[in-house]
Amino acid sequence: MLRSTISGNIMSASQQLDKLIKEIKLFIRYAVPESEIAEACALVDRYRNHRRILNLLREYYVALPDAREEAVIRITELVQRQGVALFVLTTTSTAHLYAVSVDGAVWLGEYLGELDPEILALWGFTDQEELSNICVPTTDLEDYVGGAKGKRDECPACGVEEGEYHFLGCLVEVCPWCEGQLSKCNCRFEQLEVDAVDNEEQLERFLDLLTAKGRIPFQRHQAPFYPGTSGGLDREDEKES
Ligand SMILES: [Zn+2]
Ligand SMILES: [Zn+2]
């Protein structure tokens, strides 16, 4: 069915995470000394439900900044603004800074090193000193605990944090055109001017239109609509006509 294309992406979300975890552990086996493998894998398991953190770990083990072959032993979030977080990734002998969003992770340099002004501006820092003010010594960095125990809520369906965009296909995402449920409403057909959405190219084009219109990020008051418990589109159409 037409509608299953977008929701199909979310159905396999946990399988995607499992695949990502396997991939990271494979990279770990190549990247770190034998003696550090167990600790490195334990950290991956600890964040097994955090897609952003897993993307961050994957990026680290694939690229190994400074060619240091070391396990990650701690992950810390320094600050977050408009869906982009500044993370510190502590390894056995050093620490790195990463910018992390739902789209992925980018290595910025060593922790406590200098950052470009335009990078600092991402989090509203006017200069290096403002960033330094929130930077504690590497040994005092605290573990990232995520949305459940942390300060922010996570989307119950796709796991993004408050203020972030849902993964496309998430049942909780609100449609910016009709304010209904984006994975169920008919706006994508109207916007794309097609009768069916059944390929990647259409999904990408829809994402562009959606982004241009302005996606609605996750807020804690948004709750998932469960298919079958609400009236459903067809019935609502009948009511209106
Ligand atoms: Zn979501
Ligand atoms: Zn809509």
Tab-separated table of N, CA and C in Angstrom, residues 147-227:
chain	number	residue	atom	x	y	z
A	147	GLY	N	17.947	10.784	27.433
A	147	GLY	CA	16.669	11.422	27.730
A	147	GLY	C	15.927	10.851	28.926
A	148	ALA	N	16.004	9.528	29.115
A	148	ALA	CA	15.184	8.906	30.152
A	148	ALA	C	15.504	9.446	31.545
A	149	LYS	N	16.806	9.406	31.885
A	149	LYS	CA	17.195	9.894	33.202
A	149	LYS	C	17.664	11.338	33.139
A	150	GLY	N	17.897	11.822	31.927
A	150	GLY	CA	18.486	13.152	31.768
A	150	GLY	C	17.468	14.265	31.793
A	151	LYS	N	17.870	15.395	31.257
A	151	LYS	CA	17.037	16.589	31.358
A	151	LYS	C	15.902	16.594	30.358
A	152	ARG	N	16.097	15.939	29.196
A	152	ARG	CA	15.108	16.072	28.138
A	152	ARG	C	14.338	14.783	27.900
A	153	ASP	N	13.183	14.921	27.296
A	153	ASP	CA	12.383	13.759	26.923
A	153	ASP	C	12.766	13.280	25.529
A	154	GLU	N	12.520	11.999	25.297
A	154	GLU	CA	12.752	11.451	23.964
A	154	GLU	C	11.423	11.072	23.334
A	155	CYS	N	11.375	11.165	22.013
A	155	CYS	CA	10.169	10.741	21.300
A	155	CYS	C	9.966	9.257	21.576
A	156	PRO	N	8.769	8.870	22.037
A	156	PRO	CA	8.542	7.468	22.385
A	156	PRO	C	8.606	6.548	21.161
A	157	ALA	N	8.476	7.120	19.962
A	157	ALA	CA	8.459	6.264	18.778
A	157	ALA	C	9.817	6.165	18.085
A	158	CYS	N	10.497	7.287	17.893
A	158	CYS	CA	11.733	7.214	17.105
A	158	CYS	C	12.980	7.573	17.915
A	159	GLY	N	12.805	8.040	19.150
A	159	GLY	CA	13.949	8.217	20.037
A	159	GLY	C	14.713	9.525	19.930
A	160	VAL	N	14.270	10.456	19.079
A	160	VAL	CA	14.975	11.743	19.053
A	160	VAL	C	14.619	12.512	20.317
A	161	GLU	N	15.453	13.497	20.641
A	161	GLU	CA	15.202	14.246	21.857
A	161	GLU	C	14.351	15.474	21.568
A	162	GLU	N	13.802	16.024	22.649
A	162	GLU	CA	12.973	17.211	22.511
A	162	GLU	C	13.719	18.285	21.708
A	163	GLY	N	13.016	18.885	20.757
A	163	GLY	CA	13.622	19.929	19.945
A	163	GLY	C	14.255	19.416	18.665
A	164	GLU	N	14.364	18.108	18.537
A	164	GLU	CA	14.957	17.545	17.326
A	164	GLU	C	13.880	17.097	16.353
A	165	TYR	N	14.283	16.943	15.086
A	165	TYR	CA	13.341	16.432	14.091
A	165	TYR	C	13.238	14.922	14.219
A	166	HIS	N	12.027	14.411	14.057
A	166	HIS	CA	11.801	12.966	14.072
A	166	HIS	C	12.482	12.322	12.870
A	167	PHE	N	12.698	11.026	12.972
A	167	PHE	CA	13.104	10.291	11.781
A	167	PHE	C	11.890	10.230	10.864
A	168	LEU	N	12.128	10.442	9.585
A	168	LEU	CA	11.007	10.471	8.647
A	168	LEU	C	10.244	9.156	8.727
A	169	GLY	N	8.931	9.262	8.891
A	169	GLY	CA	8.126	8.059	9.035
A	169	GLY	C	7.675	7.852	10.473
A	170	CYS	N	8.222	8.627	11.396
A	170	CYS	CA	7.832	8.484	12.800
A	170	CYS	C	6.347	8.794	12.964
A	171	LEU	N	5.667	7.951	13.733
A	171	LEU	CA	4.221	8.097	13.931
A	171	LEU	C	3.857	9.352	14.713
A	172	VAL	N	4.823	9.919	15.418
A	172	VAL	CA	4.532	11.065	16.280
A	172	VAL	C	4.663	12.396	15.535
A	173	GLU	N	5.388	12.396	14.411
A	173	GLU	CA	5.625	13.665	13.722
A	173	GLU	C	4.325	14.310	13.254
A	174	VAL	N	4.216	15.607	13.546
A	174	VAL	CA	3.020	16.364	13.180
A	174	VAL	C	3.238	17.009	11.809
A	175	CYS	N	2.212	16.930	10.969
A	175	CYS	CA	2.301	17.486	9.619
A	175	CYS	C	2.196	19.010	9.675
A	176	PRO	N	3.149	19.743	9.051
A	176	PRO	CA	3.096	21.202	9.099
A	176	PRO	C	2.017	21.792	8.195
A	177	TRP	N	1.479	20.990	7.262
A	177	TRP	CA	0.422	21.506	6.380
A	177	TRP	C	-0.953	21.376	7.030
A	178	CYS	N	-1.262	20.175	7.547
A	178	CYS	CA	-2.625	19.952	8.061
A	178	CYS	C	-2.667	19.783	9.580
A	179	GLU	N	-1.488	19.753	10.212
A	179	GLU	CA	-1.372	19.549	11.660
A	179	GLU	C	-1.916	18.204	12.110
A	180	GLY	N	-2.053	17.292	11.179
A	180	GLY	CA	-2.438	15.923	11.511
A	180	GLY	C	-1.184	15.076	11.686
A	181	GLN	N	-1.372	13.779	11.569
A	181	GLN	CA	-0.259	12.850	11.752
A	181	GLN	C	0.444	12.666	10.403
A	182	LEU	N	1.680	13.109	10.316
A	182	LEU	CA	2.382	13.138	9.027
A	182	LEU	C	2.475	11.773	8.350
A	183	SER	N	2.602	10.707	9.156
A	183	SER	CA	2.740	9.396	8.532
A	183	SER	C	1.405	8.858	8.019
A	184	LYS	N	0.302	9.572	8.337
A	184	LYS	CA	-1.021	9.081	7.934
A	184	LYS	C	-1.771	10.026	7.007
A	185	CYS	N	-1.477	11.331	7.080
A	185	CYS	CA	-2.298	12.278	6.319
A	185	CYS	C	-2.002	12.169	4.824
A	186	ASN	N	-2.788	12.884	4.048
A	186	ASN	CA	-2.651	12.791	2.595
A	186	ASN	C	-1.788	13.898	1.994
A	187	CYS	N	-1.189	14.720	2.867
A	187	CYS	CA	-0.474	15.884	2.354
A	187	CYS	C	0.670	15.518	1.409
A	188	ARG	N	1.319	14.373	1.640
A	188	ARG	CA	2.449	14.047	0.754
A	188	ARG	C	1.985	13.830	-0.679
A	189	PHE	N	0.792	13.274	-0.845
A	189	PHE	CA	0.309	13.071	-2.211
A	189	PHE	C	-0.005	14.416	-2.867
A	190	GLU	N	-0.617	15.306	-2.077
A	190	GLU	CA	-0.941	16.632	-2.613
A	190	GLU	C	0.317	17.421	-2.925
A	191	GLN	N	1.270	17.381	-2.001
A	191	GLN	CA	2.489	18.164	-2.198
A	191	GLN	C	3.313	17.652	-3.375
A	192	LEU	N	3.364	16.350	-3.530
A	192	LEU	CA	4.150	15.769	-4.625
A	192	LEU	C	3.345	15.709	-5.919
A	193	GLU	N	2.037	15.977	-5.809
A	193	GLU	CA	1.127	15.891	-6.948
A	193	GLU	C	1.196	14.513	-7.611
A	194	VAL	N	1.119	13.492	-6.763
A	194	VAL	CA	1.112	12.110	-7.259
A	194	VAL	C	0.005	11.325	-6.532
A	195	ASP	N	-0.308	10.161	-7.047
A	195	ASP	CA	-1.323	9.311	-6.422
A	195	ASP	C	-0.705	8.289	-5.485
A	196	ALA	N	0.582	8.017	-5.692
A	196	ALA	CA	1.245	7.020	-4.853
A	196	ALA	C	2.667	7.471	-4.569
A	197	VAL	N	3.142	7.134	-3.367
A	197	VAL	CA	4.538	7.409	-3.028
A	197	VAL	C	5.205	6.059	-2.849
A	198	ASP	N	6.000	5.671	-3.806
A	198	ASP	CA	6.557	4.320	-3.724
A	198	ASP	C	8.036	4.218	-4.092
A	199	ASN	N	8.732	5.343	-4.114
A	199	ASN	CA	10.175	5.220	-4.361
A	199	ASN	C	10.985	6.264	-3.602
A	200	GLU	N	12.278	6.009	-3.521
A	200	GLU	CA	13.208	6.850	-2.762
A	200	GLU	C	13.220	8.296	-3.262
A	201	GLU	N	13.176	8.424	-4.590
A	201	GLU	CA	13.266	9.754	-5.184
A	201	GLU	C	12.108	10.618	-4.689
A	202	GLN	N	10.914	10.023	-4.624
A	202	GLN	CA	9.741	10.761	-4.141
A	202	GLN	C	9.890	11.119	-2.673
A	203	LEU	N	10.416	10.163	-1.897
A	203	LEU	CA	10.599	10.425	-0.468
A	203	LEU	C	11.577	11.569	-0.249
A	204	GLU	N	12.640	11.584	-1.056
A	204	GLU	CA	13.624	12.660	-0.919
A	204	GLU	C	13.023	14.005	-1.302
A	205	ARG	N	12.236	13.986	-2.390
A	205	ARG	CA	11.597	15.215	-2.839
A	205	ARG	C	10.615	15.693	-1.769
A	206	PHE	N	9.914	14.743	-1.150
A	206	PHE	CA	8.965	15.107	-0.102
A	206	PHE	C	9.703	15.698	1.102
A	207	LEU	N	10.848	15.110	1.435
A	207	LEU	CA	11.630	15.623	2.562
A	207	LEU	C	12.080	17.059	2.289
A	208	ASP	N	12.454	17.341	1.033
A	208	ASP	CA	12.837	18.707	0.657
A	208	ASP	C	11.671	19.676	0.845
A	209	LEU	N	10.486	19.272	0.373
A	209	LEU	CA	9.293	20.117	0.500
A	209	LEU	C	8.959	20.338	1.975
A	210	LEU	N	9.089	19.263	2.729
A	210	LEU	CA	8.778	19.293	4.156
A	210	LEU	C	9.745	20.227	4.889
A	211	THR	N	11.014	20.134	4.530
A	211	THR	CA	12.029	20.969	5.154
A	211	THR	C	11.793	22.435	4.805
A	212	ALA	N	11.421	22.680	3.523
A	212	ALA	CA	11.171	24.057	3.081
A	212	ALA	C	9.947	24.634	3.812
A	213	LYS	N	8.950	23.796	4.030
A	213	LYS	CA	7.739	24.245	4.726
A	213	LYS	C	8.047	24.508	6.203
A	214	GLY	N	8.943	23.698	6.770
A	214	GLY	CA	9.301	23.826	8.179
A	214	GLY	C	8.786	22.651	8.983
A	215	ARG	N	9.659	21.683	9.247
A	215	ARG	CA	9.231	20.505	10.004
A	215	ARG	C	8.958	20.875	11.459
A	216	ILE	N	8.091	20.116	12.071
A	216	ILE	CA	7.748	20.372	13.474
A	216	ILE	C	8.566	19.412	14.348
A	217	PRO	N	9.527	19.956	15.131
A	217	PRO	CA	10.365	19.070	15.947
A	217	PRO	C	9.588	18.446	17.107
A	218	PHE	N	10.169	17.420	17.688
A	218	PHE	CA	9.501	16.739	18.802
A	218	PHE	C	9.408	17.638	20.032
A	219	GLN	N	8.212	17.708	20.588
A	219	GLN	CA	7.990	18.370	21.875
A	219	GLN	C	7.361	17.349	22.809
A	220	ARG	N	7.615	17.480	24.107
A	220	ARG	CA	7.200	16.411	25.025
A	220	ARG	C	5.681	16.184	25.075
A	221	HIS	N	4.895	17.225	24.726
A	221	HIS	CA	3.438	17.036	24.807
A	221	HIS	C	2.893	16.232	23.626
A	222	GLN	N	3.734	16.032	22.591
A	222	GLN	CA	3.263	15.236	21.462
A	222	GLN	C	3.257	13.765	21.853
A	223	ALA	N	2.116	13.126	21.651
A	223	ALA	CA	2.038	11.701	21.969
A	223	ALA	C	1.745	10.942	20.686
A	224	PRO	N	2.159	9.691	20.630
A	224	PRO	CA	1.874	8.944	19.399
A	224	PRO	C	0.384	8.676	19.246
A	225	PHE	N	-0.053	8.698	18.019
A	225	PHE	CA	-1.417	8.286	17.712
A	225	PHE	C	-1.288	6.815	17.362
A	226	TYR	N	-2.066	5.968	17.959
A	226	TYR	CA	-1.942	4.564	17.605
A	226	TYR	C	-2.910	4.221	16.500
A	227	PRO	N	-2.377	3.637	15.428
A	227	PRO	CA	-3.250	3.316	14.306
A	227	PRO	C	-4.375	2.408	14.787
